[in-house]
Amino acid sequence: MTSDICKVISVARIKKHKNLFLNYKNLNQFPLELLKDEGLQYLERLFMKRNSLTTLPENLAQKLPNLIELYLHSNNIVMVPGTIGALIKLQYLDLSDNALTIVCPEIGRLRSLRHLRLASNQLQFLPPELGNLKELQILDISANHLTSLPETLHLCLSLQILTADQNRLWCLPRQICQLPNLNELSVAGNCLLFLPLDLGRSRELQYIYVDNNIHLSGLPSYLYNKVVGCNGCGSLLQNSEAKLLSFTSGQLSISLPVEVNTAGVAADSVLPLQELTMRVLHELYSKKDLNFLSPVSLPRSLFELLKYPLGHCHRCSQPMFTIVYPKLFPMRETPMAGLHHGRMAIGYVAYCCSAQCLKSFQLL
């Protein structure tokens, strides 16, 4: 550590500075001067971007107890000690562009944390203790190796923006739909096969980006009238031609005979027999006339759909169960379109229950 850095830290200690900038200092270890004696008790914001740090000291919270913001972007940090959980006042933590392979569960003790940035690391999973972060508003976990997200994320009741682009996610936990304040969800560049059927049901969720998920061939009907980025996804959303979308739940896939699958396409007004049956059963169920039917009589996934359909037709409000007809409307010229210009294709996706509704539905 150079004498210049020691001098900067010494002045900060004497003058009780609240902000300390140590960016671009070629540091390969945490400055011992920061941890000397009682540390910097008045320091609230520490900037240490673009250095070569590999770890953090165990006594960080003891020496810098009043930290509110800690910026460690672009270092070589491999692990963060569990003692970081003692930074009870910390509101902003940036560990982006490091070499993290795990996140310690003690991070869930940062109850004041509002912004957590873990982008561009080597994370393969996240600890369920993230759900303890009740004040968390922004979570950026993009550009990692994540294959799933913790189901406990729905406990982050203040979460407004969740960015998980460029990972290996093949699905999203259904519990994520329960986030009451989530306004923006970005999961572009993953391996998503489907989205939770309830995604978009919350009025707060307005922006959903699923670009470049090549296996994603449909969107939940609740995303209608949302700002949706779907450029580079499955062929189903590349044009307005209606195609069959079979229902899949987890490892259970409902397969239909070939002759039934061909019914209900745009050139034919006949719906698949399974869809017609489900609609009749749903009508009986809603009238409480389905006492004779038990979960054993139908696959569990279909029985649950009797209570909660896949969606409702935007043209006639008919419930839909095993087949939907998506129709893509390019986004009109609005200030919101200009805001996202150049990032992705944005549009409205309408879902209809039949070829007739698909043809007659138009945005007002």
PDB file of C-alpha atoms in Angstrom, residues 65-291:
ATOM      1  CA  PRO A  65     -19.699  -0.419  11.717  1.00  0.00           C
ATOM      2  CA  ASN A  66     -21.599   2.471  10.125  1.00  0.00           C
ATOM      3  CA  LEU A  67     -21.172   1.509   6.471  1.00  0.00           C
ATOM      4  CA  ILE A  68     -24.277   2.215   4.422  1.00  0.00           C
ATOM      5  CA  GLU A  69     -22.817   1.655   0.945  1.00  0.00           C
ATOM      6  CA  LEU A  70     -19.972  -0.665  -0.097  1.00  0.00           C
ATOM      7  CA  TYR A  71     -18.796  -0.679  -3.722  1.00  0.00           C
ATOM      8  CA  LEU A  72     -16.470  -3.537  -4.721  1.00  0.00           C
ATOM      9  CA  HIS A  73     -17.196  -3.737  -8.443  1.00  0.00           C
ATOM     10  CA  SER A  74     -14.476  -5.234 -10.663  1.00  0.00           C
ATOM     11  CA  ASN A  75     -12.112  -6.968  -8.271  1.00  0.00           C
ATOM     12  CA  ASN A  76     -11.055 -10.620  -7.951  1.00  0.00           C
ATOM     13  CA  ILE A  77     -12.994 -11.456  -4.808  1.00  0.00           C
ATOM     14  CA  VAL A  78     -13.530 -15.214  -4.516  1.00  0.00           C
ATOM     15  CA  MET A  79     -15.469 -15.300  -1.269  1.00  0.00           C
ATOM     16  CA  VAL A  80     -17.091 -12.959   1.215  1.00  0.00           C
ATOM     17  CA  PRO A  81     -16.770 -13.878   4.904  1.00  0.00           C
ATOM     18  CA  GLY A  82     -19.926 -14.597   6.873  1.00  0.00           C
ATOM     19  CA  THR A  83     -19.084 -11.747   9.227  1.00  0.00           C
ATOM     20  CA  ILE A  84     -20.351  -9.355   6.561  1.00  0.00           C
ATOM     21  CA  GLY A  85     -23.771 -10.083   8.024  1.00  0.00           C
ATOM     22  CA  ALA A  86     -22.834  -7.860  10.976  1.00  0.00           C
ATOM     23  CA  LEU A  87     -22.991  -4.737   8.773  1.00  0.00           C
ATOM     24  CA  ILE A  88     -26.514  -4.109   9.998  1.00  0.00           C
ATOM     25  CA  LYS A  89     -26.750  -0.609   8.473  1.00  0.00           C
ATOM     26  CA  LEU A  90     -25.613  -1.630   4.986  1.00  0.00           C
ATOM     27  CA  GLN A  91     -28.104  -0.604   2.299  1.00  0.00           C
ATOM     28  CA  TYR A  92     -26.105  -0.937  -0.927  1.00  0.00           C
ATOM     29  CA  LEU A  93     -23.673  -3.748  -1.737  1.00  0.00           C
ATOM     30  CA  ASP A  94     -22.028  -4.025  -5.153  1.00  0.00           C
ATOM     31  CA  LEU A  95     -19.970  -7.179  -5.765  1.00  0.00           C
ATOM     32  CA  SER A  96     -20.403  -7.225  -9.534  1.00  0.00           C
ATOM     33  CA  ASP A  97     -17.637  -8.457 -11.820  1.00  0.00           C
ATOM     34  CA  ASN A  98     -15.705 -10.531  -9.305  1.00  0.00           C
ATOM     35  CA  ALA A  99     -14.916 -14.256  -9.007  1.00  0.00           C
ATOM     36  CA  LEU A 100     -17.576 -15.301  -6.494  1.00  0.00           C
ATOM     37  CA  THR A 101     -18.622 -18.948  -6.642  1.00  0.00           C
ATOM     38  CA  ILE A 102     -20.881 -18.868  -3.573  1.00  0.00           C
ATOM     39  CA  VAL A 103     -22.814 -16.315  -1.555  1.00  0.00           C
ATOM     40  CA  CYS A 104     -22.627 -16.900   2.184  1.00  0.00           C
ATOM     41  CA  PRO A 105     -26.002 -17.465   3.879  1.00  0.00           C
ATOM     42  CA  GLU A 106     -25.150 -14.747   6.419  1.00  0.00           C
ATOM     43  CA  ILE A 107     -26.001 -12.225   3.711  1.00  0.00           C
ATOM     44  CA  GLY A 108     -29.574 -12.737   4.837  1.00  0.00           C
ATOM     45  CA  ARG A 109     -28.709 -10.867   8.046  1.00  0.00           C
ATOM     46  CA  LEU A 110     -28.300  -7.591   6.143  1.00  0.00           C
ATOM     47  CA  ARG A 111     -31.858  -6.574   7.014  1.00  0.00           C
ATOM     48  CA  SER A 112     -31.353  -2.952   5.849  1.00  0.00           C
ATOM     49  CA  LEU A 113     -30.043  -3.949   2.402  1.00  0.00           C
ATOM     50  CA  ARG A 114     -31.905  -2.303  -0.493  1.00  0.00           C
ATOM     51  CA  HIS A 115     -29.589  -2.825  -3.486  1.00  0.00           C
ATOM     52  CA  LEU A 116     -27.641  -6.052  -4.063  1.00  0.00           C
ATOM     53  CA  ARG A 117     -25.571  -6.425  -7.214  1.00  0.00           C
ATOM     54  CA  LEU A 118     -23.898  -9.782  -7.898  1.00  0.00           C
ATOM     55  CA  ALA A 119     -23.687  -9.642 -11.690  1.00  0.00           C
ATOM     56  CA  SER A 120     -20.780 -11.128 -13.661  1.00  0.00           C
ATOM     57  CA  ASN A 121     -19.572 -13.701 -11.158  1.00  0.00           C
ATOM     58  CA  GLN A 122     -19.489 -17.521 -11.227  1.00  0.00           C
ATOM     59  CA  LEU A 123     -22.461 -18.251  -8.990  1.00  0.00           C
ATOM     60  CA  GLN A 124     -24.243 -21.562  -9.517  1.00  0.00           C
ATOM     61  CA  PHE A 125     -26.875 -21.113  -6.823  1.00  0.00           C
ATOM     62  CA  LEU A 126     -28.134 -18.541  -4.347  1.00  0.00           C
ATOM     63  CA  PRO A 127     -28.797 -19.164  -0.654  1.00  0.00           C
ATOM     64  CA  PRO A 128     -32.456 -19.324   0.456  1.00  0.00           C
ATOM     65  CA  GLU A 129     -31.556 -16.774   3.144  1.00  0.00           C
ATOM     66  CA  LEU A 130     -31.954 -14.083   0.484  1.00  0.00           C
ATOM     67  CA  GLY A 131     -35.622 -14.258   1.369  1.00  0.00           C
ATOM     68  CA  ASN A 132     -34.803 -12.579   4.687  1.00  0.00           C
ATOM     69  CA  LEU A 133     -33.978  -9.310   2.911  1.00  0.00           C
ATOM     70  CA  LYS A 134     -37.339  -7.645   3.453  1.00  0.00           C
ATOM     71  CA  GLU A 135     -36.084  -4.187   2.398  1.00  0.00           C
ATOM     72  CA  LEU A 136     -34.368  -5.350  -0.808  1.00  0.00           C
ATOM     73  CA  GLN A 137     -35.552  -3.307  -3.799  1.00  0.00           C
ATOM     74  CA  ILE A 138     -33.054  -4.158  -6.562  1.00  0.00           C
ATOM     75  CA  LEU A 139     -31.360  -7.520  -7.153  1.00  0.00           C
ATOM     76  CA  ASP A 140     -28.968  -7.970 -10.093  1.00  0.00           C
ATOM     77  CA  ILE A 141     -27.676 -11.518 -10.555  1.00  0.00           C
ATOM     78  CA  SER A 142     -27.106 -11.436 -14.309  1.00  0.00           C
ATOM     79  CA  ALA A 143     -24.169 -13.099 -16.097  1.00  0.00           C
ATOM     80  CA  ASN A 144     -23.676 -16.002 -13.678  1.00  0.00           C
ATOM     81  CA  HIS A 145     -24.176 -19.790 -13.982  1.00  0.00           C
ATOM     82  CA  LEU A 146     -27.510 -20.037 -12.167  1.00  0.00           C
ATOM     83  CA  THR A 147     -29.857 -22.852 -13.203  1.00  0.00           C
ATOM     84  CA  SER A 148     -32.598 -21.906 -10.734  1.00  0.00           C
ATOM     85  CA  LEU A 149     -33.664 -19.164  -8.349  1.00  0.00           C
ATOM     86  CA  PRO A 150     -34.481 -19.748  -4.672  1.00  0.00           C
ATOM     87  CA  GLU A 151     -38.200 -20.132  -4.012  1.00  0.00           C
ATOM     88  CA  THR A 152     -37.785 -17.863  -0.984  1.00  0.00           C
ATOM     89  CA  LEU A 153     -37.324 -14.826  -3.245  1.00  0.00           C
ATOM     90  CA  HIS A 154     -41.041 -14.179  -2.907  1.00  0.00           C
ATOM     91  CA  LEU A 155     -40.379 -13.200   0.709  1.00  0.00           C
ATOM     92  CA  CYS A 156     -38.444 -10.121  -0.476  1.00  0.00           C
ATOM     93  CA  LEU A 157     -41.599  -8.070  -0.215  1.00  0.00           C
ATOM     94  CA  SER A 158     -39.952  -4.772  -1.259  1.00  0.00           C
ATOM     95  CA  LEU A 159     -38.297  -6.158  -4.415  1.00  0.00           C
ATOM     96  CA  GLN A 160     -39.003  -3.904  -7.401  1.00  0.00           C
ATOM     97  CA  ILE A 161     -36.391  -4.865 -10.015  1.00  0.00           C
ATOM     98  CA  LEU A 162     -35.034  -8.379 -10.561  1.00  0.00           C
ATOM     99  CA  THR A 163     -32.393  -8.833 -13.258  1.00  0.00           C
ATOM    100  CA  ALA A 164     -31.206 -12.366 -14.013  1.00  0.00           C
ATOM    101  CA  ASP A 165     -30.072 -12.101 -17.645  1.00  0.00           C
ATOM    102  CA  GLN A 166     -27.469 -14.433 -19.170  1.00  0.00           C
ATOM    103  CA  ASN A 167     -27.727 -17.361 -16.817  1.00  0.00           C
ATOM    104  CA  ARG A 168     -28.822 -20.963 -17.370  1.00  0.00           C
ATOM    105  CA  LEU A 169     -32.332 -20.711 -15.955  1.00  0.00           C
ATOM    106  CA  TRP A 170     -34.798 -23.161 -17.460  1.00  0.00           C
ATOM    107  CA  CYS A 171     -37.732 -22.109 -15.309  1.00  0.00           C
ATOM    108  CA  LEU A 172     -38.763 -19.528 -12.731  1.00  0.00           C
ATOM    109  CA  PRO A 173     -40.280 -20.447  -9.363  1.00  0.00           C
ATOM    110  CA  ARG A 174     -44.013 -19.882  -9.368  1.00  0.00           C
ATOM    111  CA  GLN A 175     -43.669 -18.119  -6.003  1.00  0.00           C
ATOM    112  CA  ILE A 176     -42.049 -15.201  -7.824  1.00  0.00           C
ATOM    113  CA  CYS A 177     -45.551 -14.199  -8.948  1.00  0.00           C
ATOM    114  CA  GLN A 178     -46.349 -13.369  -5.322  1.00  0.00           C
ATOM    115  CA  LEU A 179     -43.895 -10.463  -5.150  1.00  0.00           C
ATOM    116  CA  PRO A 180     -46.279  -7.568  -4.462  1.00  0.00           C
ATOM    117  CA  ASN A 181     -43.994  -4.712  -5.598  1.00  0.00           C
ATOM    118  CA  LEU A 182     -42.070  -6.292  -8.482  1.00  0.00           C
ATOM    119  CA  ASN A 183     -42.151  -3.783 -11.339  1.00  0.00           C
ATOM    120  CA  GLU A 184     -39.468  -5.092 -13.716  1.00  0.00           C
ATOM    121  CA  LEU A 185     -38.340  -8.657 -14.403  1.00  0.00           C
ATOM    122  CA  SER A 186     -35.503  -9.298 -16.842  1.00  0.00           C
ATOM    123  CA  VAL A 187     -34.492 -12.888 -17.637  1.00  0.00           C
ATOM    124  CA  ALA A 188     -33.113 -12.450 -21.155  1.00  0.00           C
ATOM    125  CA  GLY A 189     -30.536 -14.854 -22.541  1.00  0.00           C
ATOM    126  CA  ASN A 190     -31.447 -17.930 -20.493  1.00  0.00           C
ATOM    127  CA  CYS A 191     -32.775 -21.413 -21.312  1.00  0.00           C
ATOM    128  CA  LEU A 192     -36.377 -20.834 -20.248  1.00  0.00           C
ATOM    129  CA  LEU A 193     -38.863 -23.424 -21.470  1.00  0.00           C
ATOM    130  CA  PHE A 194     -41.944 -21.741 -19.966  1.00  0.00           C
ATOM    131  CA  LEU A 195     -42.989 -19.004 -17.588  1.00  0.00           C
ATOM    132  CA  PRO A 196     -45.184 -19.281 -14.486  1.00  0.00           C
ATOM    133  CA  LEU A 197     -48.814 -19.128 -15.554  1.00  0.00           C
ATOM    134  CA  ASP A 198     -49.610 -16.419 -13.007  1.00  0.00           C
ATOM    135  CA  LEU A 199     -46.769 -14.141 -14.110  1.00  0.00           C
ATOM    136  CA  GLY A 200     -48.180 -10.721 -14.819  1.00  0.00           C
ATOM    137  CA  ARG A 201     -51.251 -11.108 -12.637  1.00  0.00           C
ATOM    138  CA  SER A 202     -49.886  -8.390 -10.336  1.00  0.00           C
ATOM    139  CA  ARG A 203     -50.656  -4.878 -11.541  1.00  0.00           C
ATOM    140  CA  GLU A 204     -47.272  -3.687 -10.299  1.00  0.00           C
ATOM    141  CA  LEU A 205     -45.347  -5.848 -12.782  1.00  0.00           C
ATOM    142  CA  GLN A 206     -45.131  -3.760 -15.954  1.00  0.00           C
ATOM    143  CA  TYR A 207     -41.878  -4.734 -17.718  1.00  0.00           C
ATOM    144  CA  ILE A 208     -40.939  -8.312 -18.599  1.00  0.00           C
ATOM    145  CA  TYR A 209     -37.886  -9.070 -20.734  1.00  0.00           C
ATOM    146  CA  VAL A 210     -37.433 -12.641 -21.933  1.00  0.00           C
ATOM    147  CA  ASP A 211     -35.361 -11.948 -25.057  1.00  0.00           C
ATOM    148  CA  ASN A 212     -33.185 -14.717 -26.487  1.00  0.00           C
ATOM    149  CA  ASN A 213     -34.761 -17.670 -24.727  1.00  0.00           C
ATOM    150  CA  ILE A 214     -34.925 -19.731 -27.882  1.00  0.00           C
ATOM    151  CA  HIS A 215     -36.994 -22.539 -26.335  1.00  0.00           C
ATOM    152  CA  LEU A 216     -39.652 -20.199 -24.985  1.00  0.00           C
ATOM    153  CA  SER A 217     -42.624 -20.442 -27.312  1.00  0.00           C
ATOM    154  CA  GLY A 218     -45.424 -18.803 -25.360  1.00  0.00           C
ATOM    155  CA  LEU A 219     -46.222 -16.242 -22.708  1.00  0.00           C
ATOM    156  CA  PRO A 220     -48.807 -16.271 -19.906  1.00  0.00           C
ATOM    157  CA  SER A 221     -51.958 -14.414 -20.879  1.00  0.00           C
ATOM    158  CA  TYR A 222     -51.621 -12.094 -17.870  1.00  0.00           C
ATOM    159  CA  LEU A 223     -48.751 -10.371 -19.663  1.00  0.00           C
ATOM    160  CA  TYR A 224     -51.259  -8.735 -21.973  1.00  0.00           C
ATOM    161  CA  ASN A 225     -50.910  -4.930 -21.864  1.00  0.00           C
ATOM    162  CA  LYS A 226     -47.466  -5.210 -20.259  1.00  0.00           C
ATOM    163  CA  VAL A 227     -44.217  -4.045 -21.847  1.00  0.00           C
ATOM    164  CA  VAL A 228     -42.774  -7.318 -23.114  1.00  0.00           C
ATOM    165  CA  GLY A 229     -39.386  -7.939 -24.690  1.00  0.00           C
ATOM    166  CA  CYS A 230     -39.416 -11.237 -26.577  1.00  0.00           C
ATOM    167  CA  ASN A 231     -37.006 -10.751 -29.473  1.00  0.00           C
ATOM    168  CA  GLY A 232     -35.210 -13.975 -30.425  1.00  0.00           C
ATOM    169  CA  CYS A 233     -37.574 -16.302 -28.554  1.00  0.00           C
ATOM    170  CA  GLY A 234     -39.345 -19.341 -29.988  1.00  0.00           C
ATOM    171  CA  SER A 235     -41.042 -19.158 -33.370  1.00  0.00           C
ATOM    172  CA  LEU A 236     -44.452 -18.925 -31.746  1.00  0.00           C
ATOM    173  CA  LEU A 237     -43.904 -15.236 -31.036  1.00  0.00           C
ATOM    174  CA  GLN A 238     -42.071 -14.395 -34.241  1.00  0.00           C
ATOM    175  CA  ASN A 239     -45.303 -13.971 -36.163  1.00  0.00           C
ATOM    176  CA  SER A 240     -49.007 -13.637 -35.542  1.00  0.00           C
ATOM    177  CA  GLU A 241     -49.892 -17.066 -36.917  1.00  0.00           C
ATOM    178  CA  ALA A 242     -51.708 -19.154 -34.301  1.00  0.00           C
ATOM    179  CA  LYS A 243     -50.125 -22.440 -33.307  1.00  0.00           C
ATOM    180  CA  LEU A 244     -50.972 -25.083 -30.775  1.00  0.00           C
ATOM    181  CA  LEU A 245     -49.487 -24.716 -27.285  1.00  0.00           C
ATOM    182  CA  SER A 246     -49.798 -27.941 -25.320  1.00  0.00           C
ATOM    183  CA  PHE A 247     -49.927 -27.710 -21.543  1.00  0.00           C
ATOM    184  CA  THR A 248     -46.848 -28.820 -19.642  1.00  0.00           C
ATOM    185  CA  SER A 249     -46.364 -28.822 -15.881  1.00  0.00           C
ATOM    186  CA  GLY A 250     -42.987 -29.799 -14.451  1.00  0.00           C
ATOM    187  CA  GLN A 251     -42.134 -33.285 -15.676  1.00  0.00           C
ATOM    188  CA  LEU A 252     -45.748 -34.015 -16.574  1.00  0.00           C
ATOM    189  CA  SER A 253     -46.560 -33.408 -20.224  1.00  0.00           C
ATOM    190  CA  ILE A 254     -50.068 -33.979 -21.534  1.00  0.00           C
ATOM    191  CA  SER A 255     -49.692 -35.530 -24.977  1.00  0.00           C
ATOM    192  CA  LEU A 256     -52.596 -35.659 -27.415  1.00  0.00           C
ATOM    193  CA  PRO A 257     -53.180 -37.948 -30.404  1.00  0.00           C
ATOM    194  CA  VAL A 258     -51.965 -36.569 -33.716  1.00  0.00           C
ATOM    195  CA  GLU A 259     -55.481 -36.257 -35.104  1.00  0.00           C
ATOM    196  CA  VAL A 260     -56.508 -34.214 -32.052  1.00  0.00           C
ATOM    197  CA  ASN A 261     -53.426 -32.023 -32.187  1.00  0.00           C
ATOM    198  CA  THR A 262     -54.250 -30.989 -35.726  1.00  0.00           C
ATOM    199  CA  ALA A 263     -57.661 -29.717 -34.652  1.00  0.00           C
ATOM    200  CA  GLY A 264     -57.952 -26.147 -33.491  1.00  0.00           C
ATOM    201  CA  VAL A 265     -55.275 -24.625 -35.703  1.00  0.00           C
ATOM    202  CA  ALA A 266     -55.937 -21.379 -37.530  1.00  0.00           C
ATOM    203  CA  ALA A 267     -57.393 -23.213 -40.518  1.00  0.00           C
ATOM    204  CA  ASP A 268     -59.812 -25.203 -38.374  1.00  0.00           C
ATOM    205  CA  SER A 269     -62.419 -24.007 -35.879  1.00  0.00           C
ATOM    206  CA  VAL A 270     -62.559 -27.300 -33.958  1.00  0.00           C
ATOM    207  CA  LEU A 271     -60.867 -27.215 -30.550  1.00  0.00           C
ATOM    208  CA  PRO A 272     -59.023 -30.270 -29.184  1.00  0.00           C
ATOM    209  CA  LEU A 273     -61.269 -32.674 -27.319  1.00  0.00           C
ATOM    210  CA  GLN A 274     -59.236 -32.288 -24.140  1.00  0.00           C
ATOM    211  CA  GLU A 275     -59.756 -28.527 -24.141  1.00  0.00           C
ATOM    212  CA  LEU A 276     -63.518 -28.873 -24.686  1.00  0.00           C
ATOM    213  CA  THR A 277     -63.710 -31.407 -21.862  1.00  0.00           C
ATOM    214  CA  MET A 278     -61.822 -29.181 -19.467  1.00  0.00           C
ATOM    215  CA  ARG A 279     -64.133 -26.257 -20.183  1.00  0.00           C
ATOM    216  CA  VAL A 280     -67.215 -28.337 -19.484  1.00  0.00           C
ATOM    217  CA  LEU A 281     -65.731 -29.688 -16.253  1.00  0.00           C
ATOM    218  CA  HIS A 282     -64.742 -26.172 -15.219  1.00  0.00           C
ATOM    219  CA  GLU A 283     -68.309 -24.990 -15.662  1.00  0.00           C
ATOM    220  CA  LEU A 284     -69.536 -27.860 -13.489  1.00  0.00           C
ATOM    221  CA  TYR A 285     -66.830 -27.160 -10.937  1.00  0.00           C
ATOM    222  CA  SER A 286     -67.767 -23.490 -10.704  1.00  0.00           C
ATOM    223  CA  LYS A 287     -71.342 -24.571 -10.002  1.00  0.00           C
ATOM    224  CA  LYS A 288     -70.174 -26.941  -7.265  1.00  0.00           C
ATOM    225  CA  ASP A 289     -71.481 -29.916  -9.261  1.00  0.00           C
ATOM    226  CA  LEU A 290     -68.138 -31.689  -9.402  1.00  0.00           C
ATOM    227  CA  ASN A 291     -68.258 -33.560  -6.093  1.00  0.00           C
TER     228      ASN A 291
END
